[in-house]
Coordinates of N, CA, C and O in Angstrom, one line a residue:
M203 N 120.5 83.9 -52.0 CA 121.5 83.3 -51.7 C 121.4 81.7 -51.1 O 121.4 81.7 -50.0
H204 N 121.9 80.6 -51.9 CA 121.8 79.3 -51.4 C 123.0 79.2 -50.6 O 123.0 78.0 -49.4
E205 N 123.7 79.8 -50.3 CA 125.0 79.7 -49.7 C 124.6 79.5 -47.9 O 125.0 78.8 -47.3
M206 N 123.5 80.6 -47.5 CA 123.1 80.4 -46.4 C 122.5 79.2 -45.9 O 122.6 78.8 -44.7
A207 N 121.8 78.8 -46.9 CA 120.9 77.2 -46.4 C 121.7 76.4 -46.4 O 121.9 75.4 -45.5
L208 N 122.8 76.1 -47.0 CA 124.2 75.3 -47.2 C 124.6 75.3 -46.2 O 124.9 74.3 -45.2
T209 N 124.9 76.3 -45.1 CA 126.1 77.1 -44.2 C 124.9 76.5 -42.9 O 125.4 76.2 -41.7
N210 N 123.7 77.0 -43.0 CA 122.6 76.2 -41.9 C 122.7 75.1 -41.6 O 122.4 74.2 -40.6
G211 N 122.8 74.3 -42.9 CA 123.0 72.6 -43.1 C 124.1 71.9 -42.4 O 124.0 71.0 -41.7
I212 N 125.4 72.9 -42.4 CA 126.6 72.5 -41.8 C 126.7 72.7 -40.4 O 126.9 71.9 -39.5
L213 N 126.0 73.8 -40.0 CA 125.7 74.1 -38.4 C 124.8 72.8 -38.1 O 125.4 72.4 -36.8
Q214 N 124.0 72.3 -38.4 CA 123.1 71.3 -38.1 C 124.0 69.8 -37.7 O 123.8 69.2 -37.1
I215 N 124.7 69.8 -39.0 CA 125.4 68.8 -38.9 C 126.6 68.6 -37.8 O 126.5 67.5 -36.8
L216 N 127.1 69.9 -37.4 CA 128.2 70.0 -36.2 C 127.3 69.8 -34.9 O 127.8 69.3 -34.1
Q217 N 126.1 70.5 -34.5 CA 125.4 70.1 -33.8 C 124.8 68.6 -33.3 O 125.1 68.0 -32.3
E218 N 124.4 67.9 -34.4 CA 124.5 66.3 -34.1 C 125.5 65.9 -33.5 O 125.5 64.8 -33.1
Q219 N 126.7 65.8 -34.2 CA 128.0 65.5 -34.1 C 128.6 65.8 -32.6 O 128.9 64.8 -32.0
A220 N 128.2 66.8 -32.5 CA 128.6 67.4 -31.0 C 127.6 66.5 -30.1 O 128.3 66.0 -29.1
R221 N 126.3 66.3 -30.2 CA 125.2 65.6 -29.2 C 126.1 63.8 -29.4 O 125.9 63.3 -28.5
S222 N 126.3 63.7 -30.5 CA 126.5 62.2 -30.7 C 128.0 61.5 -30.1 O 128.3 60.7 -29.9
Q223 N 129.0 62.8 -30.3 CA 130.1 62.3 -30.1 C 130.7 62.9 -28.7 O 132.0 63.1 -28.6
G224 N 130.0 63.9 -28.0 CA 130.2 64.4 -27.0 C 131.5 65.3 -26.7 O 132.0 65.6 -25.8
F225 N 131.4 66.3 -27.5 CA 132.4 67.5 -27.8 C 131.5 68.9 -27.8 O 130.3 68.8 -27.6
S226 N 132.4 69.7 -27.1 CA 131.3 71.4 -26.6 C 131.7 72.2 -27.4 O 131.0 73.4 -27.2
R227 N 133.0 72.1 -28.2 CA 133.0 73.5 -28.9 C 134.0 72.7 -30.0 O 134.7 71.9 -30.5
V228 N 133.7 73.6 -31.3 CA 134.4 73.1 -32.6 C 135.6 74.3 -32.4 O 134.9 75.6 -32.5
R229 N 136.5 74.1 -32.8 CA 137.8 74.8 -32.9 C 137.7 75.5 -34.4 O 138.4 76.5 -35.0
T230 N 138.1 74.3 -35.2 CA 138.1 74.5 -36.6 C 137.6 73.2 -37.9 O 137.1 72.3 -37.3
V231 N 136.9 73.8 -38.7 CA 136.2 73.2 -39.6 C 136.8 73.2 -40.9 O 136.9 74.4 -41.6
W232 N 137.2 71.9 -41.7 CA 137.7 72.2 -42.9 C 136.4 71.6 -43.7 O 136.0 70.4 -43.8
L233 N 136.3 72.5 -44.9 CA 135.1 72.4 -45.4 C 135.7 72.4 -47.0 O 136.4 73.1 -47.5
E234 N 135.3 71.2 -47.7 CA 135.4 70.8 -49.0 C 134.7 71.4 -50.1 O 133.3 70.8 -49.9
I235 N 135.1 72.1 -50.8 CA 134.2 72.8 -51.8 C 134.7 72.6 -53.2 O 135.5 73.7 -53.6
G236 N 134.4 71.8 -53.9 CA 134.7 71.6 -55.1 C 134.7 72.9 -56.1 O 133.5 73.3 -56.0
A237 N 135.6 73.0 -57.2 CA 135.4 73.9 -58.0 C 134.1 74.0 -58.9 O 133.7 74.8 -59.6
L238 N 133.5 72.6 -59.0 CA 132.0 72.8 -59.8 C 131.1 72.7 -58.8 O 129.7 72.2 -59.2
S239 N 131.1 72.8 -57.7 CA 130.0 72.8 -56.8 C 128.8 73.9 -56.8 O 127.7 73.4 -56.3
S240 N 129.1 74.9 -57.2 CA 128.0 76.0 -57.3 C 127.9 76.6 -56.0 O 126.7 77.3 -55.9
A241 N 129.1 76.6 -55.3 CA 129.1 77.0 -54.3 C 130.0 78.1 -54.0 O 131.2 77.8 -54.6
E242 N 129.9 79.3 -53.7 CA 131.3 80.7 -53.8 C 131.8 80.4 -52.3 O 131.1 80.6 -51.2
P243 N 133.0 80.2 -52.1 CA 133.7 79.9 -51.1 C 133.8 81.4 -50.2 O 133.5 81.1 -49.0
E244 N 133.4 82.6 -50.8 CA 133.6 83.8 -49.8 C 132.3 83.6 -49.2 O 132.0 84.2 -48.4
A245 N 131.4 83.4 -49.9 CA 129.8 83.7 -49.5 C 129.5 82.5 -48.5 O 128.9 82.6 -47.4
M246 N 130.3 81.6 -48.7 CA 130.3 80.5 -47.7 C 131.0 81.0 -46.4 O 130.3 80.7 -44.9
R247 N 132.1 81.5 -46.5 CA 133.0 82.1 -45.5 C 131.7 83.1 -44.7 O 131.9 83.2 -43.3
F248 N 131.4 83.9 -45.3 CA 130.4 85.3 -44.7 C 129.2 84.5 -43.9 O 129.1 84.9 -42.8
C249 N 128.5 83.7 -44.5 CA 127.6 82.5 -44.0 C 127.6 81.8 -42.8 O 127.2 82.1 -41.9
F250 N 129.1 81.0 -42.9 CA 129.5 80.8 -41.7 C 129.8 81.6 -40.5 O 129.3 81.4 -39.2
D251 N 130.2 82.5 -40.7 CA 130.3 83.5 -39.8 C 129.4 84.3 -39.0 O 129.0 84.3 -37.9
A252 N 127.9 84.4 -39.9 CA 126.8 84.9 -39.3 C 125.9 83.7 -38.9 O 125.4 84.1 -37.9
V253 N 126.1 82.6 -39.4 CA 125.0 81.7 -38.7 C 125.8 80.9 -37.1 O 125.1 80.6 -36.2
C254 N 126.9 81.1 -37.4 CA 128.0 80.6 -36.0 C 128.1 81.3 -34.8 O 128.0 81.5 -33.6
K255 N 127.4 83.1 -35.0 CA 127.6 84.2 -34.0 C 126.3 83.5 -33.0 O 125.2 83.5 -33.6
G256 N 126.9 83.8 -31.8 CA 126.1 83.4 -31.0 C 125.8 82.0 -30.3 O 124.9 81.7 -29.6
D257 N 126.5 81.1 -31.3 CA 126.4 79.7 -30.9 C 127.4 79.3 -30.0 O 128.8 79.3 -30.5
P258 N 127.4 78.8 -28.9 CA 128.2 78.4 -28.2 C 129.2 77.0 -28.5 O 130.3 77.2 -28.4
L259 N 128.7 76.3 -29.6 CA 129.4 75.5 -30.0 C 130.4 75.7 -30.8 O 131.4 75.4 -31.3
T260 N 130.1 77.0 -31.8 CA 130.8 77.1 -32.9 C 131.3 78.7 -33.1 O 131.9 79.1 -34.2
E261 N 130.9 79.5 -31.9 CA 131.2 81.0 -32.5 C 132.8 81.3 -32.4 O 132.8 82.1 -33.1
T262 N 133.7 80.4 -31.9 CA 134.9 81.1 -32.1 C 135.2 80.0 -33.1 O 136.6 79.9 -33.6
A263 N 134.8 79.3 -33.7 CA 135.2 78.2 -35.1 C 135.8 79.1 -36.0 O 135.5 80.0 -36.5
V264 N 137.0 78.3 -36.6 CA 137.6 79.0 -37.7 C 137.0 78.1 -39.0 O 137.3 77.0 -39.0
L265 N 136.7 78.6 -39.8 CA 136.7 77.9 -41.3 C 138.0 77.9 -42.3 O 138.4 79.0 -42.8
E266 N 138.0 77.0 -42.8 CA 139.3 76.4 -43.6 C 138.7 75.6 -45.0 O 137.9 74.8 -44.5
I267 N 138.8 76.5 -45.9 CA 138.2 75.8 -47.2 C 139.3 75.3 -48.1 O 140.4 75.7 -48.4
V268 N 139.0 74.2 -48.4 CA 139.6 73.1 -49.3 C 139.1 72.9 -50.6 O 137.8 72.9 -50.5
R269 N 139.6 73.6 -51.8 CA 139.2 74.0 -53.2 C 139.4 72.7 -53.9 O 140.6 73.3 -54.8
P270 N 139.3 71.6 -54.2 CA 139.5 70.6 -55.2 C 139.0 71.1 -56.6 O 138.2 71.6 -56.9
A271 N 140.1 70.7 -57.4 CA 139.8 71.2 -59.1 C 138.5 70.4 -59.5 O 138.5 69.2 -59.0
G272 N 138.1 71.2 -60.5 CA 137.2 70.1 -61.5 C 137.8 69.0 -62.1 O 139.0 69.5 -62.7
E273 N 137.2 67.9 -62.3 CA 137.9 66.6 -63.1 C 137.1 66.3 -64.1 O 135.9 66.1 -63.7
A274 N 137.3 65.9 -64.9 CA 136.4 65.1 -66.1 C 137.2 64.1 -66.7 O 138.4 64.2 -67.4
W275 N 136.5 63.0 -67.3 CA 136.9 61.9 -68.2 C 136.9 62.2 -69.8 O 135.4 62.6 -70.1
C276 N 137.7 62.7 -70.8 CA 137.3 63.3 -72.2 C 137.2 61.8 -72.7 O 138.2 61.0 -72.7
M277 N 136.2 62.0 -73.5 CA 136.0 60.4 -74.4 C 136.7 60.7 -75.5 O 136.8 59.6 -76.3
D278 N 136.9 61.5 -75.8 CA 137.8 61.7 -77.3 C 138.9 61.3 -77.1 O 139.7 60.5 -78.0
C279 N 140.0 62.1 -76.2 CA 141.4 61.6 -75.8 C 141.5 60.5 -74.9 O 142.7 60.2 -74.7
C280 N 140.5 60.2 -74.2 CA 140.8 59.1 -73.2 C 141.9 59.5 -72.1 O 142.5 58.7 -71.6
E281 N 141.5 60.7 -71.6 CA 142.3 61.1 -70.5 C 141.4 62.0 -69.3 O 140.3 62.2 -69.4
V282 N 141.7 61.5 -68.1 CA 141.5 62.3 -67.1 C 142.3 63.7 -67.1 O 143.1 63.9 -67.0
V283 N 141.4 65.1 -67.2 CA 141.4 66.4 -67.3 C 141.1 67.2 -66.4 O 140.0 66.8 -65.7
E284 N 142.1 68.1 -66.1 CA 141.5 69.4 -64.9 C 140.4 70.2 -66.0 O 141.0 70.8 -67.0
I285 N 139.3 70.9 -65.0 CA 138.5 71.7 -65.9 C 138.2 72.8 -64.8 O 137.8 72.4 -63.5
A286 N 137.8 74.2 -65.3 CA 137.5 74.9 -64.4 C 135.9 75.2 -64.3 O 135.4 75.7 -63.4
A287 N 135.7 74.8 -65.4 CA 134.0 75.2 -65.7 C 133.3 74.0 -66.1 O 133.9 73.4 -67.3
R288 N 132.1 73.5 -65.9 CA 131.2 72.4 -67.0 C 131.3 73.2 -68.6 O 131.2 74.5 -68.6
H289 N 131.2 72.4 -69.3 CA 130.6 72.8 -70.5 C 131.9 73.4 -71.4 O 131.8 74.1 -72.4
Q290 N 132.9 73.2 -70.8 CA 134.6 73.9 -71.5 C 134.7 72.9 -72.1 O 134.5 71.6 -71.7
P291 N 135.7 73.0 -73.6 CA 136.3 71.9 -74.1 C 137.4 71.2 -73.2 O 137.7 72.2 -72.1
C292 N 137.9 70.2 -73.7 CA 138.9 69.7 -73.4 C 140.0 70.0 -73.3 O 140.4 70.7 -74.5
P293 N 140.9 70.3 -72.1 CA 142.0 71.6 -72.3 C 143.2 70.5 -73.4 O 144.5 71.4 -73.5
R294 N 143.0 69.3 -73.6 CA 144.2 68.7 -74.2 C 143.7 68.3 -75.5 O 144.5 68.4 -76.4
C295 N 142.5 68.1 -75.9 CA 142.0 67.7 -77.2 C 141.4 68.8 -77.9 O 140.8 68.8 -79.3
D296 N 140.7 69.4 -77.2 CA 139.6 70.6 -77.7 C 138.0 69.9 -77.5 O 137.1 70.5 -78.4
G297 N 138.2 68.6 -77.3 CA 137.1 68.1 -77.6 C 136.0 68.4 -76.7 O 136.2 68.9 -75.4
H298 N 134.5 67.9 -76.5 CA 133.7 68.4 -76.1 C 133.0 67.1 -75.3 O 131.7 67.4 -74.6
K299 N 133.1 66.2 -75.4 CA 132.6 65.0 -74.9 C 133.3 64.5 -73.5 O 134.2 63.6 -73.0
L300 N 132.8 65.5 -72.4 CA 133.4 65.3 -71.2 C 132.3 65.0 -69.9 O 131.5 65.4 -70.1
Q301 N 133.0 63.9 -69.4 CA 132.1 63.4 -68.2 C 132.8 63.9 -66.8 O 133.6 63.6 -66.6
V302 N 132.4 64.6 -66.2 CA 132.6 65.0 -64.6 C 132.9 64.1 -63.8 O 132.0 63.2 -63.4
T303 N 134.2 64.0 -63.6 CA 134.4 63.0 -62.3 C 134.7 63.5 -61.0 O 135.0 62.7 -60.4
G304 N 135.0 64.8 -60.8 CA 135.6 65.1 -59.3 C 135.4 66.5 -59.6 O 135.1 67.3 -60.7
G305 N 135.1 67.4 -58.3 CA 135.0 68.6 -58.2 C 133.7 69.2 -57.9 O 133.2 70.4 -57.7
E306 N 132.8 68.2 -57.5 CA 131.3 68.8 -57.2 C 131.0 68.8 -55.9 O 129.9 68.8 -55.4
Q307 N 132.0 68.1 -55.1 CA 131.5 68.0 -53.7 C 131.3 69.2 -52.9 O 132.1 70.1 -52.9
L308 N 130.8 69.0 -51.7 CA 130.5 70.0 -50.7 C 130.4 69.4 -49.6 O 129.6 68.8 -49.3
R309 N 131.6 69.2 -48.5 CA 131.4 68.6 -47.7 C 132.3 68.9 -46.3 O 133.0 69.6 -46.8
V310 N 132.0 68.5 -45.2 CA 132.7 68.8 -44.2 C 133.6 67.4 -43.9 O 133.6 66.4 -44.1
K311 N 135.0 68.0 -44.3 CA 135.9 67.1 -44.6 C 136.4 66.6 -42.8 O 137.2 65.4 -43.0
E312 N 136.8 67.7 -42.3 CA 137.7 67.6 -41.0 C 137.1 68.6 -39.9 O 136.6 69.5 -40.4
L313 N 137.0 68.0 -38.4 CA 136.8 68.8 -37.6 C 137.9 68.9 -36.5 O 138.5 67.6 -36.3
E314 N 138.2 70.2 -35.6 CA 139.2 70.1 -34.6 C 138.3 70.7 -34.0 O 137.4 71.6 -34.0
V315 N 137.8 69.6 -32.4 CA 137.1 69.8 -31.6 C 137.6 69.9 -30.0 O 138.9 69.4 -30.0
E316 N 136.9 70.2 -29.1 CA 137.3 70.3 -28.0 C 136.3 69.3 -27.1 O 135.1 69.9 -27.1

């Protein structure tokens, strides 16, 4: 499960930010997981709870997941279209010349801290 490694990386980011910015507790983490990111939101939520347990900085933190849609530029109809998965045809023209332009991100978008 690569979500555990990803979540451990997020915890390291939070700990580094706490040291550099001087906060002692994370109340809420807004995590942006794009629809094309290959990370499963529910697995991330489970792993977040697991890695934060016992950590004074994040033990009571709430994880909020923002899920931006996948987007692609269709070279056939020259439109930006929303896609649910890679390699699907354009929902407007049924063409297959799509270049992904959004929805791949996995990032900490915002924090609420004390």
